[in-house]
Coordinates of C-alpha atoms in Angstrom, one line a residue:
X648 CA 1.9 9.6 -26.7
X649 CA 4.7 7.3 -28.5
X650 CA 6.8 10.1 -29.7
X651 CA 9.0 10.7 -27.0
X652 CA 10.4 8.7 -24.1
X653 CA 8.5 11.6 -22.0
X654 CA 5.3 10.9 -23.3
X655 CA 5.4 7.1 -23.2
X656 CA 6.5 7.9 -19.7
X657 CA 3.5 9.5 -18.9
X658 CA 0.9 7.4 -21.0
X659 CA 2.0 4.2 -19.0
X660 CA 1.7 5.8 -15.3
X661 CA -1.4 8.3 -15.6
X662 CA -3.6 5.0 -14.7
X663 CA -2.3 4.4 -11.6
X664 CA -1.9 7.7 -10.7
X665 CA -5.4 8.6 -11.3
X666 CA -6.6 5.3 -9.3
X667 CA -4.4 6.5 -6.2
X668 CA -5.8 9.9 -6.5
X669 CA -9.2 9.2 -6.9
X670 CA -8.6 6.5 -3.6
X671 CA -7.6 9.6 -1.7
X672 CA -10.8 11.7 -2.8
X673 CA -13.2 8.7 -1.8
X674 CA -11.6 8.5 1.7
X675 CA -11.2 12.2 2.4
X676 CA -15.3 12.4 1.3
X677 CA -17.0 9.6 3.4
X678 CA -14.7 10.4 6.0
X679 CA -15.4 14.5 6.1
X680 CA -19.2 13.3 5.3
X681 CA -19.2 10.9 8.1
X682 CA -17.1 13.1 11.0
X683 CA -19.1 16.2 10.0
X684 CA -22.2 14.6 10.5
X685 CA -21.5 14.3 14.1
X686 CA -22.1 18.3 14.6
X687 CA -20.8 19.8 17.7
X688 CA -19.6 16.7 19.1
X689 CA -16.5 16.6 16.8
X690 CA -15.5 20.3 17.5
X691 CA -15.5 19.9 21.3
X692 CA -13.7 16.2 20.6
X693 CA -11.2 18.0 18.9
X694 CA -10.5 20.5 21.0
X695 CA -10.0 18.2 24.2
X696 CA -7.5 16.5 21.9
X697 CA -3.8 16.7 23.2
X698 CA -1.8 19.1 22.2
X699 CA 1.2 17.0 21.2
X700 CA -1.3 15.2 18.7
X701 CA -2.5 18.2 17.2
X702 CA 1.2 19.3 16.1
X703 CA 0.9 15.7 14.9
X704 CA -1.5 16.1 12.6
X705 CA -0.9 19.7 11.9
X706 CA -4.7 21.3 12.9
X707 CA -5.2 23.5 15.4
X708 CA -8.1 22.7 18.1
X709 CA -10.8 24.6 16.1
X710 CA -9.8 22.9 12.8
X711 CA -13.4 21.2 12.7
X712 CA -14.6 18.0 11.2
X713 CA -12.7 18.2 7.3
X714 CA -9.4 19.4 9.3
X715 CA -9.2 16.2 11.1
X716 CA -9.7 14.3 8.4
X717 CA -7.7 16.2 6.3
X718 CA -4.9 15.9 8.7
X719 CA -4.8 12.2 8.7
X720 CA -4.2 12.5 4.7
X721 CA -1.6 15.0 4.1
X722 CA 0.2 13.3 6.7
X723 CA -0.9 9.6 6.4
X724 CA -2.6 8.0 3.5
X725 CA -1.4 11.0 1.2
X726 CA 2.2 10.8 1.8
X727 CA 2.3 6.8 1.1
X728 CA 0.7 7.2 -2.5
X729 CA 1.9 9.9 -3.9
X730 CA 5.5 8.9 -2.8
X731 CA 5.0 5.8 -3.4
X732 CA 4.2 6.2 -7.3
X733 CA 6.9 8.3 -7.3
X734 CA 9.4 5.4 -5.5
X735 CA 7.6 3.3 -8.9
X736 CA 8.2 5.8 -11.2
X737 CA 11.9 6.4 -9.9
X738 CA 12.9 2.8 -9.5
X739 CA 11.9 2.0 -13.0
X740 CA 13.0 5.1 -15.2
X741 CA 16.5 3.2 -15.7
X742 CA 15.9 -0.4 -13.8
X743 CA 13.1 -1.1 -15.3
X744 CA 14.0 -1.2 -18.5
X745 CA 17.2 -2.8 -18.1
X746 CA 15.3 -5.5 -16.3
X747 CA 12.4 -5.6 -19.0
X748 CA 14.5 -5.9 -22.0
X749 CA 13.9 -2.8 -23.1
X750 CA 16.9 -0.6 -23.1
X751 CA 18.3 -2.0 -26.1
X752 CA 15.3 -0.8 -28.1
X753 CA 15.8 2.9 -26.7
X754 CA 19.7 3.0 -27.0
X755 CA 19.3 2.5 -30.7
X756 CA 17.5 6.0 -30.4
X757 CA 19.5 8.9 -31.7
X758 CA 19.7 10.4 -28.0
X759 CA 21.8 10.4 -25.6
X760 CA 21.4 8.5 -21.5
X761 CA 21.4 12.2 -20.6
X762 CA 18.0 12.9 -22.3
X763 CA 16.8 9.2 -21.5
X764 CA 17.2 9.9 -18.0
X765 CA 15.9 13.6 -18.2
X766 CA 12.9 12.6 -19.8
X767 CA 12.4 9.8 -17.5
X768 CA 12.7 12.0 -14.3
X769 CA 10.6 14.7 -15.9
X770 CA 7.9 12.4 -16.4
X771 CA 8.0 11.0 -12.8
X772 CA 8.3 14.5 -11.6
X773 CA 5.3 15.4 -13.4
X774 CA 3.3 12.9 -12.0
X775 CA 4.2 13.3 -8.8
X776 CA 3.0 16.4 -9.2
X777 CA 0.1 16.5 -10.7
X778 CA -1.1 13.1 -8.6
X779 CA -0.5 15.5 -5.3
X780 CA -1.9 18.9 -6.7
X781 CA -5.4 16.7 -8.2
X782 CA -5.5 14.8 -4.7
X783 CA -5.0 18.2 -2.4
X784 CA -8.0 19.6 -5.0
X785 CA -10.1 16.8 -4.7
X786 CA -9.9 17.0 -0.8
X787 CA -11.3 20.6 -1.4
X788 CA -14.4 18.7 -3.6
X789 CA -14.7 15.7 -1.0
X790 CA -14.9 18.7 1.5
X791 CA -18.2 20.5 -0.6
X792 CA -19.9 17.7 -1.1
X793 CA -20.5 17.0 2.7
X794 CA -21.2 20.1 2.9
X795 CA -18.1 21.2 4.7
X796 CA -15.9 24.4 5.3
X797 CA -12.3 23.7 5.3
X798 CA -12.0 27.1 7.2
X799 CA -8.3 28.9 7.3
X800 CA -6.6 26.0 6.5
X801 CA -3.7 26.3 4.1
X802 CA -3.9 23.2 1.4
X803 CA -1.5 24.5 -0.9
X804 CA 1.4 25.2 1.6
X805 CA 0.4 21.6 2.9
X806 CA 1.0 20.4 -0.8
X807 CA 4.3 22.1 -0.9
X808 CA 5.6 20.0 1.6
X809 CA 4.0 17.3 1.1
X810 CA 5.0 17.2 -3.1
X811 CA 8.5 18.3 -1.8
X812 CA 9.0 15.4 0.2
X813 CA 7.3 12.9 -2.3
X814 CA 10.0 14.6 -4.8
X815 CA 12.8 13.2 -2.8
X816 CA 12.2 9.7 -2.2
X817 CA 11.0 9.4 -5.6
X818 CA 14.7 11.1 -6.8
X819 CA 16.6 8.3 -4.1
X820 CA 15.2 5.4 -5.7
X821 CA 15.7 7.2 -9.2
X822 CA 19.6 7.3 -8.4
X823 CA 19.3 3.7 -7.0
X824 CA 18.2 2.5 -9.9
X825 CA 20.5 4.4 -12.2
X826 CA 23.8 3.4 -10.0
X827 CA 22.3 -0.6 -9.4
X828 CA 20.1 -1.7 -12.6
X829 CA 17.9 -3.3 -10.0
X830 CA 14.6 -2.0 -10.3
X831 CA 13.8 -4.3 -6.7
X832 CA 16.3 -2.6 -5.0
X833 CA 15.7 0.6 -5.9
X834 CA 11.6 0.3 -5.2
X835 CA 12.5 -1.6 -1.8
X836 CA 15.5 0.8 -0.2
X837 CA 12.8 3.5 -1.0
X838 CA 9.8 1.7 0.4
X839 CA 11.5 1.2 3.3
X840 CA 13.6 4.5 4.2
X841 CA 9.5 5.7 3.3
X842 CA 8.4 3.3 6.6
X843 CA 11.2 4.1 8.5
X844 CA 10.9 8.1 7.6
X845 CA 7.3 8.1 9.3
X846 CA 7.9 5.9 12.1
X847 CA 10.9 8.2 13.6
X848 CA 9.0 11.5 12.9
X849 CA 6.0 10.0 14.7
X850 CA 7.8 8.2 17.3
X851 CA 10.9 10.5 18.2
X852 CA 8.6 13.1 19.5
X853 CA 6.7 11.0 22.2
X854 CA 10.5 10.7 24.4
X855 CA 11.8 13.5 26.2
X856 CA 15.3 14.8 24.6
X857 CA 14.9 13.4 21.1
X858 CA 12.5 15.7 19.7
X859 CA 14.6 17.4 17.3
X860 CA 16.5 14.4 16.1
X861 CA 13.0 14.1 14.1
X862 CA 14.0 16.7 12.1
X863 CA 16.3 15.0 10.5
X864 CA 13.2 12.6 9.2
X865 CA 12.0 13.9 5.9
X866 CA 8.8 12.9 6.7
X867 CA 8.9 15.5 9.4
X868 CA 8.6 17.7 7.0
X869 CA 5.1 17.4 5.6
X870 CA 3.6 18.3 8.8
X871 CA 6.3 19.4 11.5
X872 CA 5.6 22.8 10.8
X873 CA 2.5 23.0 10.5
X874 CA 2.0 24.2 7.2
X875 CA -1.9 24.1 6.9
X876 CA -2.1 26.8 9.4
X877 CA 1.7 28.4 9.2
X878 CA 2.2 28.5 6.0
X879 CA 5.2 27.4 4.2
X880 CA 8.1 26.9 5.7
X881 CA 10.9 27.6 2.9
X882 CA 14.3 26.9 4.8
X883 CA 13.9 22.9 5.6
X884 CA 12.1 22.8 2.2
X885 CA 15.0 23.9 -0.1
X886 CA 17.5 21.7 1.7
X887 CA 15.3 18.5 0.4
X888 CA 15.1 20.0 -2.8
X889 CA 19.0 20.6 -2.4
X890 CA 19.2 17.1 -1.4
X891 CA 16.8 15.9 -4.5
X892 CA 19.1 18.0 -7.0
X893 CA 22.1 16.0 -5.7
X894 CA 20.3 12.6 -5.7
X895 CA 19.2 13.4 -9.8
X896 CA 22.9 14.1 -10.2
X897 CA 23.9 11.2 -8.4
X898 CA 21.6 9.2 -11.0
X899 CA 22.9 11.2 -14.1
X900 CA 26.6 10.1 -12.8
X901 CA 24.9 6.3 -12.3
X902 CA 23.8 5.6 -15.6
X903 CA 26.8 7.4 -17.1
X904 CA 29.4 5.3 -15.3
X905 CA 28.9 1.9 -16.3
X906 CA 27.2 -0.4 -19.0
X907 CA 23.4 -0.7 -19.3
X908 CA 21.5 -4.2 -19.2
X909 CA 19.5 -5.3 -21.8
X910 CA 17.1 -8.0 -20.3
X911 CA 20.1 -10.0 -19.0
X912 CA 19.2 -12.6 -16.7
X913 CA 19.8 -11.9 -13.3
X914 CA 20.4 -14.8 -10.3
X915 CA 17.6 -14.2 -8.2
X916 CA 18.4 -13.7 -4.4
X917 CA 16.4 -17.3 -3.7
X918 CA 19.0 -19.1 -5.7
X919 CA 21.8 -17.1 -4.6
X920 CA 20.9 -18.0 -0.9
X921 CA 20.6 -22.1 -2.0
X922 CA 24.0 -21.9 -2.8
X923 CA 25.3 -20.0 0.4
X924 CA 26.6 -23.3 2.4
X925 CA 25.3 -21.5 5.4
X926 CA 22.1 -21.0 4.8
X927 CA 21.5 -22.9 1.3
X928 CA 19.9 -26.2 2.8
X929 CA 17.4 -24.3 5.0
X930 CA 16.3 -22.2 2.3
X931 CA 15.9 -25.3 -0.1
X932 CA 13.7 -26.9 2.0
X933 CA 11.4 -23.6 2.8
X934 CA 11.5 -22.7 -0.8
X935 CA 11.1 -26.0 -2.5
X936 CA 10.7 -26.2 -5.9
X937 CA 9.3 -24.9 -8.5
X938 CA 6.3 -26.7 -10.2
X939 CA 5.5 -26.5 -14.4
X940 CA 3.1 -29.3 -13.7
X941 CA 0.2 -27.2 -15.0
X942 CA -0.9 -23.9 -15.5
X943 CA -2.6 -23.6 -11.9
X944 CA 0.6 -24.8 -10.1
X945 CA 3.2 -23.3 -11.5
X946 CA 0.5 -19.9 -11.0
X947 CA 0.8 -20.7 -7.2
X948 CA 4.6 -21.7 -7.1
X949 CA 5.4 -17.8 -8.5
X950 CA 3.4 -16.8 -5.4
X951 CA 6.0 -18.6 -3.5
X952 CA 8.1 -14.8 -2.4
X953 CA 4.8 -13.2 -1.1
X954 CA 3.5 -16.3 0.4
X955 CA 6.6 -16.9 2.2
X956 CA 7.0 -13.3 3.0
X957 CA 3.7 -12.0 3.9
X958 CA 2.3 -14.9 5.5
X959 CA 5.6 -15.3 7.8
X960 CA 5.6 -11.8 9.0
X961 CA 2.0 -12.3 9.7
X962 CA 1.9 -16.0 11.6
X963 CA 5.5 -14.7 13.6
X964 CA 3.8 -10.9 14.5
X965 CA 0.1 -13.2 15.3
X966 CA 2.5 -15.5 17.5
X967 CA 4.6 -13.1 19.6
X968 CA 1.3 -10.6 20.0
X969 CA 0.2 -13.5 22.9
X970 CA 3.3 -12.8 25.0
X971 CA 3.2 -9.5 24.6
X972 CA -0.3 -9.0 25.6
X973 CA 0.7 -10.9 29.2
X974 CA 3.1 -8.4 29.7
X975 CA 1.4 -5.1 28.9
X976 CA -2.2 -5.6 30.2
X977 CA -2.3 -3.8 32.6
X978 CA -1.0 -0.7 31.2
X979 CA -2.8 -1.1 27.5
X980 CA -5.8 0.4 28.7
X981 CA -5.2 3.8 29.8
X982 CA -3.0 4.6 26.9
X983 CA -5.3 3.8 24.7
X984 CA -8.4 6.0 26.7
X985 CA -5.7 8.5 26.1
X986 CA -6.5 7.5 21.7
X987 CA -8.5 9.8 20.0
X988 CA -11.2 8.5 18.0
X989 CA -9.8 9.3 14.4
X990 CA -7.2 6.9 15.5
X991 CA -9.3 3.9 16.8
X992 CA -11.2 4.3 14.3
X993 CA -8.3 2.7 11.8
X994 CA -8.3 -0.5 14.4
X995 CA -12.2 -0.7 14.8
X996 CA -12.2 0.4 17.7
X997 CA -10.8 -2.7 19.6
X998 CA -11.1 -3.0 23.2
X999 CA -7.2 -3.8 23.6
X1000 CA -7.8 -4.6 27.2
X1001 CA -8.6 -7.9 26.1
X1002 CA -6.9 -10.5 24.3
X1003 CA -9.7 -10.4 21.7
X1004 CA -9.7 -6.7 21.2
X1005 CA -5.8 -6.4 21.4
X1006 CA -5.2 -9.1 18.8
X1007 CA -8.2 -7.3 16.3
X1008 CA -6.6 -4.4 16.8
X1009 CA -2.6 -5.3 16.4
X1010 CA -3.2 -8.0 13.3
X1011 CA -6.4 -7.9 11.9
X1012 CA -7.1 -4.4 11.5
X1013 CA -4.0 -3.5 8.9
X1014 CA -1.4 -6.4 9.4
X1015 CA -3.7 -9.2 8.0
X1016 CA -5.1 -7.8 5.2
X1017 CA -2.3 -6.0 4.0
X1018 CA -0.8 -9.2 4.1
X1019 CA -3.4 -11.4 1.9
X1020 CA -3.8 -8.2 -0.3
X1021 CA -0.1 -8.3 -1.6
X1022 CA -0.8 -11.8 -1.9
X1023 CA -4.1 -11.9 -3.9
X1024 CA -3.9 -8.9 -5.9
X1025 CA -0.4 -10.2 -7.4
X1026 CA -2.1 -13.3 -7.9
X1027 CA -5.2 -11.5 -9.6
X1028 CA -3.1 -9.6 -12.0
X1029 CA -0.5 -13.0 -13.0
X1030 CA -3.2 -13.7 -16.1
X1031 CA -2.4 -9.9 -16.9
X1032 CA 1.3 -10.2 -16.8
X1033 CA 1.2 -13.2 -18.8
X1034 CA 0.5 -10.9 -21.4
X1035 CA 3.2 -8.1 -20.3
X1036 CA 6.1 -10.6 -20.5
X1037 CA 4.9 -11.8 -23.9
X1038 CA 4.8 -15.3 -22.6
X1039 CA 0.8 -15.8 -23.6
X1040 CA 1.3 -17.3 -26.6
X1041 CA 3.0 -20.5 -24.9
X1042 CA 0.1 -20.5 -22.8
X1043 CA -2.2 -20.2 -25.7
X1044 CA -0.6 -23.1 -27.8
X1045 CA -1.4 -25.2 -25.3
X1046 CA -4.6 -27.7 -25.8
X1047 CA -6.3 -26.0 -23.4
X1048 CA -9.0 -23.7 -23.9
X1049 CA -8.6 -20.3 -23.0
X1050 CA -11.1 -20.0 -20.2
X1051 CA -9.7 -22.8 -19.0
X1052 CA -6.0 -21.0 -19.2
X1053 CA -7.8 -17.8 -16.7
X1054 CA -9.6 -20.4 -14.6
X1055 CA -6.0 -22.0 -13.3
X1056 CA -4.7 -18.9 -12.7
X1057 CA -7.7 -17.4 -11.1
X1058 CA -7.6 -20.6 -8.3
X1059 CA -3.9 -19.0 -7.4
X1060 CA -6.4 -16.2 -5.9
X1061 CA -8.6 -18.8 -3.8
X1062 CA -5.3 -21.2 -2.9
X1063 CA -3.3 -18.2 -1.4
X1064 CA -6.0 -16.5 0.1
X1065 CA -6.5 -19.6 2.0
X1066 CA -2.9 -19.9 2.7
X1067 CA -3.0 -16.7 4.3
X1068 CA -5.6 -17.6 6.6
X1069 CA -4.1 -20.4 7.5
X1070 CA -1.4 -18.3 8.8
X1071 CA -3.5 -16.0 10.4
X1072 CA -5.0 -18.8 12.2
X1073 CA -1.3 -20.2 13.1
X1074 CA -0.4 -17.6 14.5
X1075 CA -3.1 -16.7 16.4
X1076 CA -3.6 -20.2 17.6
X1077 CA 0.0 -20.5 18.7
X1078 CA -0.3 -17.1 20.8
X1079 CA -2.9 -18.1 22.4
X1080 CA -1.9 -21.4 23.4
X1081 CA 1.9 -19.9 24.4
X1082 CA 0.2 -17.0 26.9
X1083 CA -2.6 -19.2 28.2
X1084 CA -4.8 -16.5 26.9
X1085 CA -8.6 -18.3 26.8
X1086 CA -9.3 -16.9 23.5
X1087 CA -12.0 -19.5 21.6
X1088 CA -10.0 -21.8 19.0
X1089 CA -13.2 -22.1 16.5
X1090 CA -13.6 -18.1 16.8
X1091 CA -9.5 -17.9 15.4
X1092 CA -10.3 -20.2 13.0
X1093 CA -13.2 -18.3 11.9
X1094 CA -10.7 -15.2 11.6
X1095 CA -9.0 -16.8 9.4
X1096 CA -11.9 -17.9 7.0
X1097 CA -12.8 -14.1 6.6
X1098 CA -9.4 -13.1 5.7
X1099 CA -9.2 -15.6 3.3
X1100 CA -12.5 -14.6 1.6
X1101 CA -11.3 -11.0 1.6
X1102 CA -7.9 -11.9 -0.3
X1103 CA -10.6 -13.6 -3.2
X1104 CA -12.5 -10.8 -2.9
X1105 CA -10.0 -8.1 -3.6
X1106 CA -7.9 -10.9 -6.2
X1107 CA -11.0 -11.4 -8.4
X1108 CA -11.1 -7.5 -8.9
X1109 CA -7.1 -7.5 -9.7
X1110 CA -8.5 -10.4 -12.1
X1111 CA -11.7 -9.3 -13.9
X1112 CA -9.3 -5.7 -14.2
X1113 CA -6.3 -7.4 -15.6
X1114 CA -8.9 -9.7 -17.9
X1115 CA -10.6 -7.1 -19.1
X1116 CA -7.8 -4.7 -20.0
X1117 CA -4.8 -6.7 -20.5
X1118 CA -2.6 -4.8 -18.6
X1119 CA -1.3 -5.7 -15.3
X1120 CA -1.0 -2.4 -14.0
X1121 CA -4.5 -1.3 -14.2
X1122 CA -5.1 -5.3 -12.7
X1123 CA -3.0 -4.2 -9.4
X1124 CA -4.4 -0.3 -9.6
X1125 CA -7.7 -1.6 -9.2
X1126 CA -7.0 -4.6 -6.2
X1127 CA -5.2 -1.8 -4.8
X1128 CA -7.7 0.8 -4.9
X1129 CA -10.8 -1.0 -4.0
X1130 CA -8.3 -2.4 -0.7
X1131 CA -7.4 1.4 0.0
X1132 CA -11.3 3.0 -0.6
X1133 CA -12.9 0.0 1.4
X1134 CA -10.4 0.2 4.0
X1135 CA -10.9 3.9 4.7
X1136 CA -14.4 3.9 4.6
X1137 CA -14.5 0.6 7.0
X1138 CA -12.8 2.4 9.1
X1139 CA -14.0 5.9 9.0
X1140 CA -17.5 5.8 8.2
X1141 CA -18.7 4.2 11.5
X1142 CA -17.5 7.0 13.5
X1143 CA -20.6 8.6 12.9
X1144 CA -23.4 6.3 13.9
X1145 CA -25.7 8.6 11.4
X1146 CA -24.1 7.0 8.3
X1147 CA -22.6 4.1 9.9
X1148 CA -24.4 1.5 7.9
X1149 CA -22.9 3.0 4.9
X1150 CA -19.9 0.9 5.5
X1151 CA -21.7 -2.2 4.3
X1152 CA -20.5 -0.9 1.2
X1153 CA -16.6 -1.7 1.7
X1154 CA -15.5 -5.6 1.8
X1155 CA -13.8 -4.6 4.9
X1156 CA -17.5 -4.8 6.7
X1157 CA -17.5 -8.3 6.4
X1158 CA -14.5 -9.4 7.3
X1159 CA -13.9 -7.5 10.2
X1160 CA -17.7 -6.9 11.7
X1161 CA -18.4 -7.1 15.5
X1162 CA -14.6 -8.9 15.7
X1163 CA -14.8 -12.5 14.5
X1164 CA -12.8 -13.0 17.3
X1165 CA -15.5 -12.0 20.1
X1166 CA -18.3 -12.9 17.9
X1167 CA -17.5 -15.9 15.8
X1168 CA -18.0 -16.4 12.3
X1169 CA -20.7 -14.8 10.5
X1170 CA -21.6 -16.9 7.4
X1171 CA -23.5 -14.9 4.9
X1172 CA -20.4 -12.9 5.6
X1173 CA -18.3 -15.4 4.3
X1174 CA -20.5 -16.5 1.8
X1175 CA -20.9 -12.6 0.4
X1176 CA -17.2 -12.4 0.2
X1177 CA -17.1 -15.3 -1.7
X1178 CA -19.9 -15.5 -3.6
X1179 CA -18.7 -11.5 -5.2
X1180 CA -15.5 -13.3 -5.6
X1181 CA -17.0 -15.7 -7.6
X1182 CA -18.9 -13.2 -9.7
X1183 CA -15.9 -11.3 -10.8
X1184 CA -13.5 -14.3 -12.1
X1185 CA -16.8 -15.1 -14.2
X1186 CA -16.8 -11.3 -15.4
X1187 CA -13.1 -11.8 -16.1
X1188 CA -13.0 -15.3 -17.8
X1189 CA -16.0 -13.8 -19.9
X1190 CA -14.3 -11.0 -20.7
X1191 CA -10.5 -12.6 -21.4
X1192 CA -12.4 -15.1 -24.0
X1193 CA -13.8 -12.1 -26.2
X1194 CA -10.9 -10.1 -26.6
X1195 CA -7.6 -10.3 -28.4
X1196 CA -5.0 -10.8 -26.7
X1197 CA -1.8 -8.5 -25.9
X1198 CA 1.8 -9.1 -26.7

């Protein structure tokens, strides 16, 4: 696999690709298993669905159990992984070795940028490809083994449009990076035009007189036509691939143009901001300093961006939800009678005509653990990229044993967690308190306790992965994939009160069970969370002491 750029291209990424597909099959089976065990009830649910939510999803009201399901993945969960390795894949073909050190190496090779970037947008294309073809197939699996007929429903014209529009992002941040070098850039302009893609073809619709402008949302695309039961829909599709040609170009012109980087040092957006005089003194004193006291601080201090980041969005979105709540009461709770249950289902089917209910659903059902999962997981798989960035040995020639070296970094896990409860709780707390709301201060805090035992949870599997393997990629594949599986099956499983209790099986059970913030906390909750947690840094630190080390 080292004998071509293409190759070495594909060796590195077929990991997380095959993680993020094999996410997608464990969703799309307990899901289908759980909505088809509901019999009749989900066909005549579906078919009282509304009409503008069907062209939504892309079924047609006798689409049955698997075609509900499968709906919310070609046009969901689907979409956001596969495009989203490509957006990886894209961002670093160029950037990411500029950034890494590593173009040097390969412009010593008797080839040309032209190949490099060929070979590097092959590769990407190819598992972009491959990733959404093997997930579309294993939906067809996940669909026998509960025993369920996906009827007239065309998969591979959904996978057309689907890989066609996971094709262009992935060729934007391709060209991003070739024209920048900056492999951040290029993965966060994609990430977000991604987010913003979906949210206009989703929203755009719902107000009278601006339904077409969401044609011009490539996201629009995967579904808008309705390709599982129309067929594909050729004229929108060649104008992104059109568009994709021209963004490759755009790339091939990029790298062309100027001179590559070679590892160069770049200022980091942190330090250029200290020395705005606008702005530098405020940021100083949020972003303090950085600590090489110890292995276990200076672990924590590198958490610094996501901390600030994830657990500011989270505490400001917690705070504002109070006010908000006061204003929309009154209205929340016909619109969401008007919810199907495939939809509640994602926000555990919160009562959001109270403040309990509307706070699970708003923060804790995606916000908050999407927000201690960034956290944890890149704190998980720091041990891991100790070992990528060759900087193991100056750990290891310390007088420190090596256990001891994977301990420190695993309490980054436990530390952030906890800071992103803390948040949680802040926020919360301060909503509460702002809109006179009533909720019960010790059932908040024991929110926030869950969440944080979550984030060790899914950190000590980034961890024991990164520990065990060495590689930092299969350390986030894995804290990503367990947070994706156990999310979908929390919150798709328990539609069907049949196999509801198989959801004891995802982390998300016992974090988000019967709504800490009706219920309180639940302590053998919080002490399973933990206690796993525990278990897997052992595994890990086990495991990082019998191996050789990489790099």
């Amino acid at each position: 696999m080292l004998r071509t750029v293409y190759l070495k291209s594909l060796r590195d990424r077929w990991l997380g690709a095959a993680i993020g597909v094999a996410s997608l099959f464990a969703i799309a089976w307990m899901g289908i298993w759980a909505y088809a065990g509901m019999g009749d009830d989900v066909v005549d649910f579906i078919s009282q669905m509304p009409p503008a939510y069907l062209s939504l999803l892309g079924i047609t009201a006798d689409a049955g159990a698997a075609g509900l399901m499968l709906g919310n993945l070609f046009n969901f969960l689907g979409p956001f992984v596969i495009a989203g390795i490509g957006i990886s894949m894209g961002a670093a073909a160029i950037a990411g070795e500029e950034s890494a050190g590593t173009m040097n190496v390969l412009g010593t090779m008797p080839r040309s940028r032209t190949r490099l970037l060929r070979s590097k947008a092959l590769a990407a294309a190819t598992i972009v490809v491959i990733a959404g073809v093997a997930a579309s197939a294993s939906y067809v699996g996940a669909a026998a083994l509960a025993d369920t007929d996906i009827g007239s429903m065309n998969l591979a014209a959904a996978t057309v449009h689907l890989l066609v529009v996971c094709l262009f992002f992935a060729s934007l941040a391709l060209a991003l990076g070739a024209w920048t070098g900056n492999r951040a850039l290029a993965s966060g302009v994609g990430v977000g035009l991604i987010v913003l893609s979906f949210l206009v073809s989703g929203l755009l619709p719902l107000f009278d007189g601006l339904e077409n402008w969401a044609k011009a949302s490539p996201w629009y695309w995967i579904s808008g036509s309705q390709p599982m039961t129309n067929g594909v829909d050729w004229p929108p599709l060649l104008v992104l691939l059109a568009l994709t040609a021209a963004l490759v170009a755009a790339a091939w012109w990029g790298v062309n143009r100027r001179d590559l980087g070679a590892g160069a040092a770049r200022t980091p957006i942190l330090e250029r901001l200290r020395e705005d005089p606008r702005v530098g003194r405020i940021v100083s004193i949020l972003a303090g300093r950085g600590s090489t006291r110890g292995i276990a601080s200076k672990a924590l201090t590198d958490l610094r961006p996501y901390l600030l980041v994830a657990c500011g969005a989270l505490a400001f979105q917690a705070l504002v939800l109070g006010p908000m709540f006061s204003a929309v009461s009154g209205e929340i709770g016909d619109v969401v009678d008007a919810m199907p249950d495939s939809i509640l289902a994602m926000v555990g089917f919160a009562d959001f005509s109270t403040p309990e209910g509307w706070y699970f659903g708003e923060a804790m059902s995606i916000v908050a653990p999407v927000a201690v999962a960034v956290i944890a997981i890149n704190a998980g798989a720091a041990l891991a990229g100790e070992e990528k960035r060759r900087t193991i040995g100056v750990l290891a020639a310390m007088p420190v044993p090596r256990t001891s070296i994977a301990l420190r970094k695993a309490a980054a896990i436990a530390v952030g967690s906890i800071i992103a409860g803390v948040a949680l709780f802040a926020g919360v707390a301060g909503g509460n308190a702002i809109a006179g709301l009533g909720m019960n201060v010790a059932h908040i805090a024991a929110a926030g306790a869950l969440l944080a035992g979550l984030g060790m949870l899914l950190g000590s599997v980034a961890f024991a992965a990164g520990a065990i393997t060495g590689r930092a990629t299969a350390a986030i594949g894995a804290g990503t994939g367990v947070a994706v599986v156990g999310w979908g099956i929390n919150s798709f499983v328990p539609v069907n009160p049949d196999v509801a209790d198989w959801a004891r099986v995802s982390p998300f059970y016992y974090y988000a069970h019967g709504n800490p913030l009706e219920v309180g906390m639940t302590w053998w909750h919080l002490a399973l969370l933990i206690g796993v947690a525990a278990a897997l840094v052992a595994v890990g630190m086990a495991a990082y002491r019998a191996r050789d080390l990489r790099g």
